[in-house]
CSV table of C-alpha atoms in Angstrom, one decimal:
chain,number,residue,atom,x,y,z
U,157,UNK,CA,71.6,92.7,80.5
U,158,UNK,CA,70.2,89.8,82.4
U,159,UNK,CA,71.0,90.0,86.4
U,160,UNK,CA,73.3,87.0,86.2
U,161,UNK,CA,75.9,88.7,83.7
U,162,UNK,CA,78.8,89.8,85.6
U,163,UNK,CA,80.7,92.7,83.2
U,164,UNK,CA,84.1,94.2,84.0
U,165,UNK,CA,82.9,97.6,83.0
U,166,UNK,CA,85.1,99.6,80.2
U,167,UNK,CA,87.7,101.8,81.1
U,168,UNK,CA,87.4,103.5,78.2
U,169,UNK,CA,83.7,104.3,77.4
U,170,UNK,CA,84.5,106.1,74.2
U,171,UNK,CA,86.7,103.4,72.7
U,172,UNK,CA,85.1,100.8,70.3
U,173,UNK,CA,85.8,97.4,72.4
U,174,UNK,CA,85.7,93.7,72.0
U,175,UNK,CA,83.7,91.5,74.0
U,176,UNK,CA,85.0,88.7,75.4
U,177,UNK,CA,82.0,85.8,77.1
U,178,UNK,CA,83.0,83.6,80.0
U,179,UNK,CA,80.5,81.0,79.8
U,180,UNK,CA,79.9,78.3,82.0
U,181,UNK,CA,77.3,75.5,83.1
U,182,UNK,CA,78.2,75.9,86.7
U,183,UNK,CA,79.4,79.2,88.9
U,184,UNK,CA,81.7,80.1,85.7
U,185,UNK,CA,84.9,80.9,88.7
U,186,UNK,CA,87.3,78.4,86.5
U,187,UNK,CA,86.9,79.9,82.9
U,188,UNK,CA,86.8,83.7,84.2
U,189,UNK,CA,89.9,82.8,86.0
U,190,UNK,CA,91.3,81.2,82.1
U,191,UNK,CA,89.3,83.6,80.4
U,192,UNK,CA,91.3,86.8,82.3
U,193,UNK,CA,94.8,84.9,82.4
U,194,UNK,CA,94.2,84.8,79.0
U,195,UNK,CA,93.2,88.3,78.1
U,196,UNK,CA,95.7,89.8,80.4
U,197,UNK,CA,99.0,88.2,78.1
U,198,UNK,CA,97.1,91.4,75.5
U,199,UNK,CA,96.9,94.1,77.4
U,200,UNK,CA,97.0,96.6,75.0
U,201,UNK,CA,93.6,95.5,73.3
U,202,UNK,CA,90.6,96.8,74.6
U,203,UNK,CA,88.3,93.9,75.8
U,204,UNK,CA,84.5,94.0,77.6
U,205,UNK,CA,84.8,90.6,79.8
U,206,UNK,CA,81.2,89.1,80.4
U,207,UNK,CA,81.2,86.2,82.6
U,208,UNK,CA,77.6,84.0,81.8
U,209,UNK,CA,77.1,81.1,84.8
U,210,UNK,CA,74.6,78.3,84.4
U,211,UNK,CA,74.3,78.0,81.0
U,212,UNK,CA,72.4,74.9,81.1
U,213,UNK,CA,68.7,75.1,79.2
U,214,UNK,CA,67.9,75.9,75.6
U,215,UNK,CA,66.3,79.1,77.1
U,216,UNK,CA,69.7,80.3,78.5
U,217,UNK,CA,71.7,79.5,75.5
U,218,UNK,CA,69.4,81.1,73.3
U,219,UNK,CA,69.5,84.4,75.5
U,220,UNK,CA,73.0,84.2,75.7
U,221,UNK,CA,73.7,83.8,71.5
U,222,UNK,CA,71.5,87.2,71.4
U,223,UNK,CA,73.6,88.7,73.8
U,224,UNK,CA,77.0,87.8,71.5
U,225,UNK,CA,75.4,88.7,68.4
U,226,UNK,CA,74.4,92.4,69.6
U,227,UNK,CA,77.6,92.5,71.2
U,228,UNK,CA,78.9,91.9,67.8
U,229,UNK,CA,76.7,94.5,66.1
U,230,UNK,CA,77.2,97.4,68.5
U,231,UNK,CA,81.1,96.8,68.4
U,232,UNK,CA,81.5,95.9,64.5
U,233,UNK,CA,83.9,93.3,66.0
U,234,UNK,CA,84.1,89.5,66.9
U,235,UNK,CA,83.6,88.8,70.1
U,236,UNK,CA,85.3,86.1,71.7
U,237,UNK,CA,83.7,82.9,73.5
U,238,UNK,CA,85.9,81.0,76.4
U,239,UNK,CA,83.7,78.5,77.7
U,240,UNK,CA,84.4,75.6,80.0
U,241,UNK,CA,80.3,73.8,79.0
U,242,UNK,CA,80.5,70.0,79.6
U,243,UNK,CA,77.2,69.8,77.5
U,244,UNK,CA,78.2,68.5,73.9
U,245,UNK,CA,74.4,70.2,72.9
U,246,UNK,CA,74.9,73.3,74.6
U,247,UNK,CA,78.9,73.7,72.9
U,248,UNK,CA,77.3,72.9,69.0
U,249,UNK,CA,74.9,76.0,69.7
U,250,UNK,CA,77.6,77.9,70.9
U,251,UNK,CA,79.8,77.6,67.8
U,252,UNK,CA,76.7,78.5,65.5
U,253,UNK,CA,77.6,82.5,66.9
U,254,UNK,CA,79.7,84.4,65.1
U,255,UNK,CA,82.2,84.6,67.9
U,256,UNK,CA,85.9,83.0,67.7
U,257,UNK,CA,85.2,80.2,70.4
U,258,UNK,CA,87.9,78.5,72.9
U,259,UNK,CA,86.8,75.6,74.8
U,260,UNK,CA,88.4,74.0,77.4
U,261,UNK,CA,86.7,71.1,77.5
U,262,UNK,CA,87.4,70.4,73.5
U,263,UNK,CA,90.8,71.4,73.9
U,264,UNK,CA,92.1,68.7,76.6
U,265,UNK,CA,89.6,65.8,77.3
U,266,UNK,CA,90.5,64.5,74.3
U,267,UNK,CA,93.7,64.2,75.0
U,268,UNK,CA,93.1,62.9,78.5
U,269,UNK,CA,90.7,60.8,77.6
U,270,UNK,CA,93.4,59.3,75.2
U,271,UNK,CA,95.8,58.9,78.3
U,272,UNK,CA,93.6,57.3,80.8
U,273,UNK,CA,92.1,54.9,78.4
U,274,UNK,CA,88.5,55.7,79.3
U,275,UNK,CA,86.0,57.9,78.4
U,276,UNK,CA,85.3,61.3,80.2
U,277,UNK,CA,82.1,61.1,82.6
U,278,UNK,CA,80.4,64.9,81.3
U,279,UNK,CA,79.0,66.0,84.6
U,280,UNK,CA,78.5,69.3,85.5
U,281,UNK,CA,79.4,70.6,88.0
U,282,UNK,CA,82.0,68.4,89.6
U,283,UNK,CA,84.5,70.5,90.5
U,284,UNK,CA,82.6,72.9,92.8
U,285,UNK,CA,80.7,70.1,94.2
U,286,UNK,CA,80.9,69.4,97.7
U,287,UNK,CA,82.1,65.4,97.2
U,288,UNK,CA,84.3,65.0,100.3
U,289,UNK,CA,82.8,66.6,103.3
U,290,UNK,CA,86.0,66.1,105.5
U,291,UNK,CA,87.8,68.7,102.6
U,292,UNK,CA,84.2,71.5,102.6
U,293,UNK,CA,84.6,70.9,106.7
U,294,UNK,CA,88.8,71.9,106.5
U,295,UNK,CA,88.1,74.9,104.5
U,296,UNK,CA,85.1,76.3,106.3
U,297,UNK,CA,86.9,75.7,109.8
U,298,UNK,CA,89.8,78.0,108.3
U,299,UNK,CA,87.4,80.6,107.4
U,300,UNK,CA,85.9,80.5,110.9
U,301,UNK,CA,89.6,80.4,112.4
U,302,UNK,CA,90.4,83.7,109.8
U,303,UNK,CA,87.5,85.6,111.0
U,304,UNK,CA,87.8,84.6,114.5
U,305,UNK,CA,91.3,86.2,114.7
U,306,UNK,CA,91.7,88.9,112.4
U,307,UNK,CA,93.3,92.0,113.6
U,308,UNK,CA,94.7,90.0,116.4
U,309,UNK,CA,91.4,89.2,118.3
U,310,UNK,CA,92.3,86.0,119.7
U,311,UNK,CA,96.2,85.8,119.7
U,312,UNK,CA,95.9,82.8,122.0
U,313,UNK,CA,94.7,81.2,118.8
U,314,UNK,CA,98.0,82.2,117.1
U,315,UNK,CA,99.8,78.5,118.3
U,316,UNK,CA,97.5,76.8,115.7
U,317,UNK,CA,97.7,79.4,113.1
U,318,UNK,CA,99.5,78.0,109.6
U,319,UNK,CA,100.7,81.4,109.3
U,320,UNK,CA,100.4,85.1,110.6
U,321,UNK,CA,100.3,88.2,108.5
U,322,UNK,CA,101.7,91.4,109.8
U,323,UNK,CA,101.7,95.0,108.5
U,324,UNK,CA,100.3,98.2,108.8
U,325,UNK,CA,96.3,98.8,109.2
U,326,UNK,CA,94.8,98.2,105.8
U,327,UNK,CA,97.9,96.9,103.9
U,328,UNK,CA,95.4,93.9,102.8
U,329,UNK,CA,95.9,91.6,105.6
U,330,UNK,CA,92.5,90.0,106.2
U,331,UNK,CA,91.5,89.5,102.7
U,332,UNK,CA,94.9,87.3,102.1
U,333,UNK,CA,94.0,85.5,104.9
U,334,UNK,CA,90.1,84.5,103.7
U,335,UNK,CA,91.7,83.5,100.5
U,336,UNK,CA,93.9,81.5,102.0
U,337,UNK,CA,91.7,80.1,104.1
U,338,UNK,CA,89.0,79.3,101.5
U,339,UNK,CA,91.4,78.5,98.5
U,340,UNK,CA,93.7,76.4,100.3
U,341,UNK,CA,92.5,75.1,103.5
U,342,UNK,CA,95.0,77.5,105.4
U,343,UNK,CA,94.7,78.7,109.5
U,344,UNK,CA,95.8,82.5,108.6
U,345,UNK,CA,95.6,84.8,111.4
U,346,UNK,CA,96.6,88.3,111.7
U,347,UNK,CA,98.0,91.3,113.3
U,348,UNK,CA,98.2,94.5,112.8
U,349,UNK,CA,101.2,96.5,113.9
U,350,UNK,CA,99.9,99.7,115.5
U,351,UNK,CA,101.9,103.4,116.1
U,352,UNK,CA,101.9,102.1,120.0
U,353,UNK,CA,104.1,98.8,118.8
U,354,UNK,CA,106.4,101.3,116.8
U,355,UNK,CA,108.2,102.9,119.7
U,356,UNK,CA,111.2,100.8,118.5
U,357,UNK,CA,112.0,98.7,115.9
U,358,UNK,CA,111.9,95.4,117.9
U,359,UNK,CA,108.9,93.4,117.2
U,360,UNK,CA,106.3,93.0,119.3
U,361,UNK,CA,106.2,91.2,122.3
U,362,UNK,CA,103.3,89.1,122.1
U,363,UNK,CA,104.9,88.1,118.4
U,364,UNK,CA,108.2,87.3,119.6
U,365,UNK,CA,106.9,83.1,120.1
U,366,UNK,CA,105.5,83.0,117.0
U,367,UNK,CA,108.5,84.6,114.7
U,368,UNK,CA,108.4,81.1,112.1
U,369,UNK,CA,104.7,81.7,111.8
U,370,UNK,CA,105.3,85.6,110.4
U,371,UNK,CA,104.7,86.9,107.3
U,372,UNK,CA,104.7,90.6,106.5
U,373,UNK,CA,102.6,92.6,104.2
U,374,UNK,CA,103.7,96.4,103.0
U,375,UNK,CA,102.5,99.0,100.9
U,376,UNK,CA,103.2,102.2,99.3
U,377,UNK,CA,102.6,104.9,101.5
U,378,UNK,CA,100.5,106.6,98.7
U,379,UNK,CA,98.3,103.6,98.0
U,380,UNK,CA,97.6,103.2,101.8
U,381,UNK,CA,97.2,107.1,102.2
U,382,UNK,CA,94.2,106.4,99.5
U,383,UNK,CA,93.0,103.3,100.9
U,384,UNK,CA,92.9,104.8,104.6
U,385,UNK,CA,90.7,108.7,103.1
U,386,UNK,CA,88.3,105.8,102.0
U,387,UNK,CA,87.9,104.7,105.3
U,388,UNK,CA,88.5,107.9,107.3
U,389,UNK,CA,88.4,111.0,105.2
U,390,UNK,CA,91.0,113.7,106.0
U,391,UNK,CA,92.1,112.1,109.5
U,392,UNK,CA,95.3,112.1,111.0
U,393,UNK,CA,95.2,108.0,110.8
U,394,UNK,CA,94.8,108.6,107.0
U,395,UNK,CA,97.7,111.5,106.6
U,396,UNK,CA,100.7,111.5,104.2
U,397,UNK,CA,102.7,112.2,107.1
U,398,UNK,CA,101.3,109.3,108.8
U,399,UNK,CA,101.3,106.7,106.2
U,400,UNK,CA,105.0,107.0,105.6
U,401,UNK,CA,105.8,107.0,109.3
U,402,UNK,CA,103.8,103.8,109.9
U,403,UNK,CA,105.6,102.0,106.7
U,404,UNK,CA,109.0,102.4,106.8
U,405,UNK,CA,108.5,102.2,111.0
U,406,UNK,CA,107.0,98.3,110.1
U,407,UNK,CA,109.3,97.7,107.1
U,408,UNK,CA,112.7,98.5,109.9
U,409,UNK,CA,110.7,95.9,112.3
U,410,UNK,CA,110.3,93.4,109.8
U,411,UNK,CA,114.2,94.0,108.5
U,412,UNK,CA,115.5,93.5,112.1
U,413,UNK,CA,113.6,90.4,112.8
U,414,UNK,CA,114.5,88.9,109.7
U,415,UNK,CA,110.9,88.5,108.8
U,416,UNK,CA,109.9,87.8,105.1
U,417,UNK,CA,107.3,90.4,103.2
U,418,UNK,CA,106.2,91.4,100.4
U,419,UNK,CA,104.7,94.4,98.8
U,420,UNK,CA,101.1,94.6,98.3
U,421,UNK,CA,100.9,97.6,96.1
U,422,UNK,CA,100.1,96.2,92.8
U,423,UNK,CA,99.5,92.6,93.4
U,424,UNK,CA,96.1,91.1,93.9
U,425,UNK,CA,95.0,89.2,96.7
U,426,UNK,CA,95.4,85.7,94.6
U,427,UNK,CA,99.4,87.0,93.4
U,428,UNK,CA,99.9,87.5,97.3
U,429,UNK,CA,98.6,84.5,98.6
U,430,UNK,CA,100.5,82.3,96.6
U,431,UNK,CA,103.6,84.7,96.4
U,432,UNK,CA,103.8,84.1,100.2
U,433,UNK,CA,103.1,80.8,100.2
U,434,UNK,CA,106.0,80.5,98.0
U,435,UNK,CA,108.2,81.9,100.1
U,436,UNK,CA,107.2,80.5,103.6
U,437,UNK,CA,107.3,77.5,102.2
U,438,UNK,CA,103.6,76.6,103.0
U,439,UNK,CA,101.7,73.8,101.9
U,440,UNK,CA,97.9,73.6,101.4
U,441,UNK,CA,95.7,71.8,103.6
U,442,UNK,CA,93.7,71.0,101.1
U,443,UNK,CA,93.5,70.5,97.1
């Protein structure tokens, strides 16, 4: 497969799968993200997902068509395109595979084109350009401002934070806060709440001023027992024993200060960000 391919690998090798292309004259982010909403509402069918970026030369498109047709072969089943190509070319050679194709472009600029009166402009690439440098400067500032005070470096910093996520080490704290930072613009610093802060179930001093910012994070204790032997194999810090002291100890903390949380068990970083955003009643900074 060419380097570029990106393939969610099969969770079961021995059963016979279909493949499913996410193809896309740009970084192919928006269709994957269609492309697996879509997929996901059939979970019980067994699906290969391939995401193809810059599709965007005869040469590519031609390498990708093999790629679907021995797909096809090795399977004995039609594969599936989802493809988000402005190129009215590149989508007529698409739909000469034998794949059932769903485009997104031929699925609603018709209609919008219909709306607005005009015709669509067809120029790739528009949404991941960089077109108004005072939004690319908002969200790279938040990144700097996540990094800059994750696991409570800088809590000086926390007065200008948009929000502050709490929890125990590795409950999934600073990857929520670089998605929020680069998805939506946000200021999200963090803290982790450590067995010296658990003496009681007050919250921490240095929190207390910024209790409206708060937002906690928890986690089954079995899930961060895992996450933690990853980390540090067979250490106290990554204990059974440990990881249920440090969870419910948080989770009373939380309950007492009336703080908001959630649980990050089974949700992925994207379902958490919004979730909480939801509920703290954030707005992004940018669109």
């Amino acid at each position: 497969m060419n380097e570029s391919l990106k393939t969610t690998p099969s969770a079961n090798p021995g059963t016979r799968k279909r493949t499913a292309f996410f193809i896309s004259d740009g970084t192919g982010l928006t269709v994957e993200g269609i492309g697996h909403s879509l997929l996901a509402q059939f979970r019980d069918q067994p699906v290969e997902q391939v995401t193809v970026p810059y599709v965007d030369s005869d040469a590519r498109v031609n390498q990708v068509l093999q790629r679907i047709e021995r797909a096809a072969e090795d399977s004995g089943l039609q594969p599936i395109i989802i493809t988000s190509i402005v190129s009215e070319k590149i989508r007529k050679q698409l739909h000469q595979s034998s794949a059932l194709m769903l485009d997104v472009f031929e699925s609603y600029l018709a209609p919008l084109a219909s709306l607005f009166g005009t015709d669509p402009v067809r120029t790739v690439g528009v949404s991941h350009g960089i077109a108004d440098d005072r939004r690319y400067s908002a969200r790279i500032d938040a990144v700097h401002f996540a990094m800059d005070n994750d696991d409570g470096r800088r809590t000086r910093e926390f007065e200008s934070a948009d929000i502050i996520l709490v929890g125990v080490s590795r409950s999934g704290k600073t990857p929520t806060c670089l998605y929020l930072a680069l998805q939506f613009g946000l200021r999200a610093a963090n803290y982790p709440i450590t067995e010296e802060d658990m003496d009681s179930t007050a919250l921490p001093k240095i929190l207390r001023p910024y209790r409206h910012k708060l937002f906690g994070l928890t986690i089954d204790p079995r899930r961060l027992m895992s996450i933690r032997q990853e980390r540090r194999a067979n250490s106290r810090y990554a204990s059974p024993e440990q990881c249920e002291f440090e969870v419910r100890q948080v989770e009373q903390i939380l309950r007492r200060a009336q703080i908001p949380y959630l649980d990050a068990t089974e949700l992925s970083v994207e379902e958490l960000a919004t979730r909480l955003m939801s509920q703290a009643g954030i707005e992004r900074r940018i669109d």
